[in-house]
Amino acid sequence: MTMTVTQAVITVALAVAATMLTRFLPFLVFREGRETPKFVTYLGEVLPAAVFALLVVYCFRNVTWTRGSRGIPEMIALAVTVALHWKKHNMMLSMAGGTVCYMLLVQLVFG
Amino acid sequence: MSDETFAINCSTAVPEGADRGWFYLWVTWLDQLYWVAGTALGALTGMAIRVPVKGIEYIMTAMFVCIFLDRIRREKQTYTALIGLGSSILSLAIFGPDRFLIPAMVLILALLAVFQKPVSQVLERRSRYASLSESDLPERSADGTYDRAADRAVEQEIALHDGKGVQKQ
């Protein structure tokens, strides 16, 4: 599908407007100095853990559990990442360890 | 503002003496710089890389897993994490990988709203644990949580602590 220049300009402009609106809105609605509503403060405390849980699930959304490698390399690499992070508390190490483990698994074992 | 910027800003403690606003601004603009520069570098030199990189995308998964674990460890509670995990997995099972995000977010928001009272109470209690010194705390069980008996012991400890605080004034 090719767009005309006008269509492309409108598309990009809409994307820019939507992005800016969602970024600026919180700062406009919740100005510093004015008290933030209790429910919003509560969400600020409880959302991060829930959202990162969502992001983790999102990363695994395309894993096929019933066919192919059945998510085994993903789960092994996940276990390695979690174990490393729980024991060593070093984010770089956990990320590198988990990723290298996954790369080895999908390239050499499950390839 | 990107996922990564949000992740860093909400997981890093602002260094003492630094201005919160400037700190966040610098994190945000450096992130943007790395993103654009990294993408440009990749686009220009990517063709030259011959190392087998299949599976490298797992680094993003690993990063989110690490931040998620840090969050749980810092908050000393898993209720909100479990709400997030449960809602997301349920939504993924029902709506499939291409359209589960928004239902998952709605479900998370609804559950957090419904359980606002008990969850707030837990959060408040945990932040009071944090204000006690380590030696005041009972032994933790192996998974890092407090068992019920220990929980009650800490309740008493807090009551004692509060009593002392009042007496001092």
GROMACS .gro file of C-alpha atoms in nm:
model
  280
    1MET     CA    1   0.000   0.000   0.000
    2THR     CA    2   0.152   0.331  -0.101
    3MET     CA    3   0.034   0.654   0.052
    4THR     CA    4   0.012   0.989  -0.116
    5VAL     CA    5   0.224   1.263   0.039
    6THR     CA    6  -0.087   1.417   0.197
    7GLN     CA    7  -0.186   1.085   0.353
    8ALA     CA    8   0.165   1.031   0.487
    9VAL     CA    9   0.180   1.381   0.635
   10ILE     CA   10  -0.159   1.340   0.805
   11THR     CA   11  -0.061   0.997   0.940
   12VAL     CA   12   0.266   1.121   1.088
   13ALA     CA   13   0.098   1.435   1.226
   14LEU     CA   14  -0.168   1.224   1.401
   15ALA     CA   15   0.095   0.995   1.549
   16VAL     CA   16   0.292   1.296   1.675
   17ALA     CA   17  -0.020   1.461   1.819
   18ALA     CA   18  -0.132   1.144   1.996
   19THR     CA   19   0.215   1.082   2.136
   20MET     CA   20   0.250   1.439   2.264
   21LEU     CA   21  -0.102   1.445   2.407
   22THR     CA   22  -0.049   1.130   2.613
   23ARG     CA   23   0.290   1.255   2.737
   24PHE     CA   24   0.188   1.609   2.825
   25LEU     CA   25  -0.156   1.537   2.968
   26PRO     CA   26  -0.036   1.396   3.304
   27PHE     CA   27   0.179   1.705   3.360
   28LEU     CA   28  -0.110   1.935   3.282
   29VAL     CA   29  -0.365   1.747   3.491
   30PHE     CA   30  -0.144   1.678   3.793
   31ARG     CA   31   0.057   1.995   3.844
   32GLU     CA   32   0.326   1.997   4.106
   33GLY     CA   33   0.205   2.165   4.425
   34ARG     CA   34  -0.156   2.067   4.373
   35GLU     CA   35  -0.260   1.757   4.560
   36THR     CA   36  -0.287   1.447   4.344
   37PRO     CA   37  -0.608   1.246   4.394
   38LYS     CA   38  -0.568   0.955   4.635
   39PHE     CA   39  -0.662   0.693   4.378
   40VAL     CA   40  -0.394   0.820   4.138
   41THR     CA   41  -0.129   0.811   4.411
   42TYR     CA   42  -0.243   0.458   4.493
   43LEU     CA   43  -0.214   0.356   4.128
   44GLY     CA   44   0.134   0.507   4.117
   45GLU     CA   45   0.233   0.273   4.397
   46VAL     CA   46   0.066  -0.044   4.276
   47LEU     CA   47   0.074  -0.019   3.897
   48PRO     CA   48   0.450  -0.064   3.833
   49ALA     CA   49   0.465  -0.424   3.958
   50ALA     CA   50   0.145  -0.511   3.772
   51VAL     CA   51   0.258  -0.338   3.452
   52PHE     CA   52   0.596  -0.510   3.452
   53ALA     CA   53   0.415  -0.840   3.501
   54LEU     CA   54   0.211  -0.749   3.192
   55LEU     CA   55   0.528  -0.660   2.999
   56VAL     CA   56   0.690  -0.993   3.091
   57VAL     CA   57   0.380  -1.181   2.972
   58TYR     CA   58   0.381  -0.961   2.659
   59CYS     CA   59   0.736  -1.074   2.580
   60PHE     CA   60   0.622  -1.437   2.588
   61ARG     CA   61   0.299  -1.375   2.394
   62ASN     CA   62   0.414  -1.546   2.075
   63VAL     CA   63   0.554  -1.859   2.235
   64THR     CA   64   0.380  -2.170   2.103
   65TRP     CA   65   0.322  -2.403   2.396
   66THR     CA   66   0.183  -2.697   2.205
   67ARG     CA   67   0.409  -2.716   1.900
   68GLY     CA   68   0.774  -2.676   1.804
   69SER     CA   69   1.001  -2.620   2.101
   70ARG     CA   70   0.694  -2.576   2.328
   71GLY     CA   71   0.841  -2.273   2.504
   72ILE     CA   72   1.113  -2.485   2.664
   73PRO     CA   73   1.408  -2.257   2.565
   74GLU     CA   74   1.211  -1.952   2.681
   75MET     CA   75   1.135  -2.107   3.019
   76ILE     CA   76   1.492  -2.235   3.072
   77ALA     CA   77   1.632  -1.890   2.992
   78LEU     CA   78   1.370  -1.736   3.222
   79ALA     CA   79   1.476  -1.966   3.506
   80VAL     CA   80   1.842  -1.875   3.447
   81THR     CA   81   1.759  -1.502   3.448
   82VAL     CA   82   1.551  -1.526   3.765
   83ALA     CA   83   1.804  -1.744   3.947
   84LEU     CA   84   2.095  -1.516   3.854
   85HIS     CA   85   1.904  -1.207   3.954
   86TRP     CA   86   1.781  -1.354   4.280
   87LYS     CA   87   2.130  -1.466   4.383
   88LYS     CA   88   2.352  -1.190   4.247
   89HIS     CA   89   2.128  -0.881   4.223
   90ASN     CA   90   2.325  -0.769   3.917
   91MET     CA   91   2.100  -0.662   3.633
   92MET     CA   92   2.367  -0.666   3.358
   93LEU     CA   93   2.478  -1.015   3.462
   94SER     CA   94   2.122  -1.151   3.476
   95MET     CA   95   2.032  -1.004   3.137
   96ALA     CA   96   2.351  -1.126   2.970
   97GLY     CA   97   2.325  -1.470   3.130
   98GLY     CA   98   1.962  -1.520   3.033
   99THR     CA   99   2.011  -1.392   2.679
  100VAL     CA  100   2.327  -1.592   2.605
  101CYS     CA  101   2.155  -1.901   2.743
  102TYR     CA  102   1.856  -1.840   2.516
  103MET     CA  103   2.074  -1.776   2.210
  104LEU     CA  104   2.269  -2.098   2.267
  105LEU     CA  105   1.946  -2.293   2.314
  106VAL     CA  106   1.766  -2.168   2.002
  107GLN     CA  107   2.077  -2.185   1.784
  108LEU     CA  108   2.235  -2.512   1.896
  109VAL     CA  109   1.980  -2.725   2.081
  110PHE     CA  110   1.638  -2.633   1.941
  111GLY     CA  111   1.755  -2.491   1.608
  112MET     CA  112   0.925   0.911   2.702
  113SER     CA  113   0.967   0.543   2.623
  114ASP     CA  114   0.915   0.213   2.809
  115GLU     CA  115   1.282   0.217   2.904
  116THR     CA  116   1.267   0.573   3.037
  117PHE     CA  117   0.966   0.484   3.248
  118ALA     CA  118   1.142   0.170   3.370
  119ILE     CA  119   1.455   0.357   3.479
  120ASN     CA  120   1.276   0.655   3.630
  121CYS     CA  121   1.046   0.442   3.840
  122SER     CA  122   1.308   0.188   3.951
  123THR     CA  123   1.602   0.418   4.031
  124ALA     CA  124   1.625   0.617   4.350
  125VAL     CA  125   1.715   0.977   4.271
  126PRO     CA  126   2.065   1.039   4.415
  127GLU     CA  127   2.072   1.256   4.722
  128GLY     CA  128   2.127   1.621   4.650
  129ALA     CA  129   2.009   1.587   4.290
  130ASP     CA  130   1.702   1.767   4.167
  131ARG     CA  131   1.426   1.518   4.086
  132GLY     CA  132   1.303   1.706   3.780
  133TRP     CA  133   1.650   1.746   3.625
  134PHE     CA  134   1.737   1.384   3.703
  135TYR     CA  135   1.429   1.257   3.518
  136LEU     CA  136   1.489   1.498   3.232
  137TRP     CA  137   1.847   1.377   3.187
  138VAL     CA  138   1.745   1.010   3.200
  139THR     CA  139   1.479   1.081   2.940
  140TRP     CA  140   1.695   1.273   2.696
  141LEU     CA  141   1.996   1.042   2.727
  142ASP     CA  142   1.762   0.748   2.664
  143GLN     CA  143   1.630   0.922   2.355
  144LEU     CA  144   1.985   0.991   2.241
  145TYR     CA  145   2.096   0.628   2.288
  146TRP     CA  146   1.784   0.507   2.113
  147VAL     CA  147   1.825   0.726   1.806
  148ALA     CA  148   2.205   0.685   1.794
  149GLY     CA  149   2.182   0.309   1.844
  150THR     CA  150   1.919   0.272   1.575
  151ALA     CA  151   2.120   0.483   1.333
  152LEU     CA  152   2.439   0.288   1.407
  153GLY     CA  153   2.255  -0.040   1.360
  154ALA     CA  154   2.104   0.071   1.032
  155LEU     CA  155   2.443   0.181   0.901
  156THR     CA  156   2.659  -0.110   1.020
  157GLY     CA  157   2.408  -0.393   1.065
  158MET     CA  158   2.486  -0.548   0.729
  159ALA     CA  159   2.849  -0.601   0.831
  160ILE     CA  160   2.769  -0.818   1.134
  161ARG     CA  161   2.813  -1.187   1.057
  162VAL     CA  162   2.783  -1.333   1.410
  163PRO     CA  163   2.474  -1.551   1.451
  164VAL     CA  164   2.246  -1.330   1.658
  165LYS     CA  165   1.931  -1.541   1.655
  166GLY     CA  166   1.767  -1.512   1.996
  167ILE     CA  167   1.930  -1.179   2.088
  168GLU     CA  168   1.582  -1.027   2.125
  169TYR     CA  169   1.554  -1.217   2.452
  170ILE     CA  170   1.750  -0.935   2.613
  171MET     CA  171   1.433  -0.728   2.634
  172THR     CA  172   1.249  -1.010   2.806
  173ALA     CA  173   1.539  -1.050   3.049
  174MET     CA  174   1.537  -0.677   3.123
  175PHE     CA  175   1.167  -0.671   3.206
  176VAL     CA  176   1.206  -0.984   3.420
  177CYS     CA  177   1.489  -0.818   3.618
  178ILE     CA  178   1.295  -0.495   3.673
  179PHE     CA  179   0.989  -0.698   3.774
  180LEU     CA  180   1.193  -0.892   4.032
  181ASP     CA  181   1.352  -0.572   4.166
  182ARG     CA  182   1.008  -0.423   4.207
  183ILE     CA  183   0.882  -0.723   4.406
  184ARG     CA  184   1.192  -0.724   4.622
  185ARG     CA  185   1.163  -0.356   4.698
  186GLU     CA  186   0.791  -0.359   4.767
  187LYS     CA  187   0.813  -0.672   4.986
  188GLN     CA  188   0.469  -0.781   4.864
  189THR     CA  189   0.350  -0.981   4.566
  190TYR     CA  190  -0.022  -0.904   4.554
  191THR     CA  191   0.000  -0.641   4.280
  192ALA     CA  192   0.252  -0.850   4.085
  193LEU     CA  193   0.016  -1.148   4.102
  194ILE     CA  194  -0.278  -0.933   3.990
  195GLY     CA  195  -0.068  -0.822   3.692
  196LEU     CA  196   0.051  -1.174   3.605
  197GLY     CA  197  -0.292  -1.333   3.649
  198SER     CA  198  -0.479  -1.069   3.448
  199SER     CA  199  -0.224  -1.077   3.166
  200ILE     CA  200  -0.212  -1.457   3.136
  201LEU     CA  201  -0.591  -1.485   3.153
  202SER     CA  202  -0.634  -1.213   2.893
  203LEU     CA  203  -0.370  -1.372   2.666
  204ALA     CA  204  -0.549  -1.707   2.690
  205ILE     CA  205  -0.885  -1.554   2.599
  206PHE     CA  206  -0.798  -1.287   2.343
  207GLY     CA  207  -0.478  -1.422   2.187
  208PRO     CA  208  -0.137  -1.257   2.137
  209ASP     CA  209  -0.252  -0.976   1.906
  210ARG     CA  210  -0.529  -0.822   2.110
  211PHE     CA  211  -0.478  -0.912   2.476
  212LEU     CA  212  -0.300  -0.594   2.591
  213ILE     CA  213  -0.598  -0.362   2.636
  214PRO     CA  214  -0.827  -0.619   2.805
  215ALA     CA  215  -0.535  -0.708   3.032
  216MET     CA  216  -0.485  -0.343   3.129
  217VAL     CA  217  -0.857  -0.297   3.193
  218LEU     CA  218  -0.865  -0.610   3.408
  219ILE     CA  219  -0.557  -0.499   3.606
  220LEU     CA  220  -0.708  -0.156   3.665
  221ALA     CA  221  -1.043  -0.307   3.771
  222LEU     CA  222  -0.883  -0.554   4.013
  223LEU     CA  223  -0.659  -0.286   4.163
  224ALA     CA  224  -0.961  -0.061   4.208
  225VAL     CA  225  -1.173  -0.337   4.364
  226PHE     CA  226  -0.895  -0.440   4.603
  227GLN     CA  227  -0.776  -0.086   4.680
  228LYS     CA  228  -0.853  -0.114   5.051
  229PRO     CA  229  -0.677  -0.444   5.135
  230VAL     CA  230  -0.385  -0.369   4.903
  231SER     CA  231  -0.332  -0.022   5.054
  232GLN     CA  232  -0.335  -0.177   5.400
  233VAL     CA  233  -0.070  -0.428   5.299
  234LEU     CA  234   0.141  -0.154   5.142
  235GLU     CA  235   0.119   0.059   5.454
  236ARG     CA  236   0.213  -0.232   5.675
  237ARG     CA  237   0.512  -0.315   5.453
  238SER     CA  238   0.638   0.042   5.458
  239ARG     CA  239   0.626   0.025   5.837
  240TYR     CA  240   0.839  -0.290   5.828
  241ALA     CA  241   1.086  -0.089   5.625
  242SER     CA  242   1.096   0.185   5.888
  243LEU     CA  243   1.192  -0.067   6.155
  244SER     CA  244   1.557  -0.161   6.180
  245GLU     CA  245   1.662  -0.503   6.050
  246SER     CA  246   1.723  -0.637   6.399
  247ASP     CA  247   1.362  -0.568   6.495
  248LEU     CA  248   1.238  -0.795   6.220
  249PRO     CA  249   1.173  -1.165   6.267
  250GLU     CA  250   1.351  -1.429   6.062
  251ARG     CA  251   1.215  -1.458   5.714
  252SER     CA  252   1.114  -1.786   5.563
  253ALA     CA  253   1.315  -1.914   5.267
  254ASP     CA  254   1.104  -1.749   4.998
  255GLY     CA  255   1.160  -1.408   5.150
  256THR     CA  256   0.809  -1.362   5.288
  257TYR     CA  257   0.704  -1.348   5.649
  258ASP     CA  258   0.498  -1.632   5.786
  259ARG     CA  259   0.183  -1.562   5.983
  260ALA     CA  260   0.328  -1.608   6.329
  261ALA     CA  261   0.616  -1.377   6.242
  262ASP     CA  262   0.365  -1.135   6.095
  263ARG     CA  263   0.190  -1.110   6.430
  264ALA     CA  264   0.523  -1.069   6.606
  265VAL     CA  265   0.599  -0.772   6.385
  266GLU     CA  266   0.255  -0.625   6.451
  267GLN     CA  267   0.339  -0.632   6.822
  268GLU     CA  268   0.680  -0.488   6.750
  269ILE     CA  269   0.520  -0.204   6.557
  270ALA     CA  270   0.274  -0.139   6.839
  271LEU     CA  271   0.566  -0.128   7.083
  272HIS     CA  272   0.759   0.096   6.845
  273ASP     CA  273   0.464   0.335   6.815
  274GLY     CA  274   0.425   0.334   7.194
  275LYS     CA  275   0.787   0.434   7.238
  276GLY     CA  276   0.750   0.705   6.978
  277VAL     CA  277   0.457   0.854   7.167
  278GLN     CA  278   0.635   0.836   7.501
  279LYS     CA  279   0.937   1.021   7.365
  280GLN     CA  280   0.720   1.312   7.262
   0.00000   0.00000   0.00000
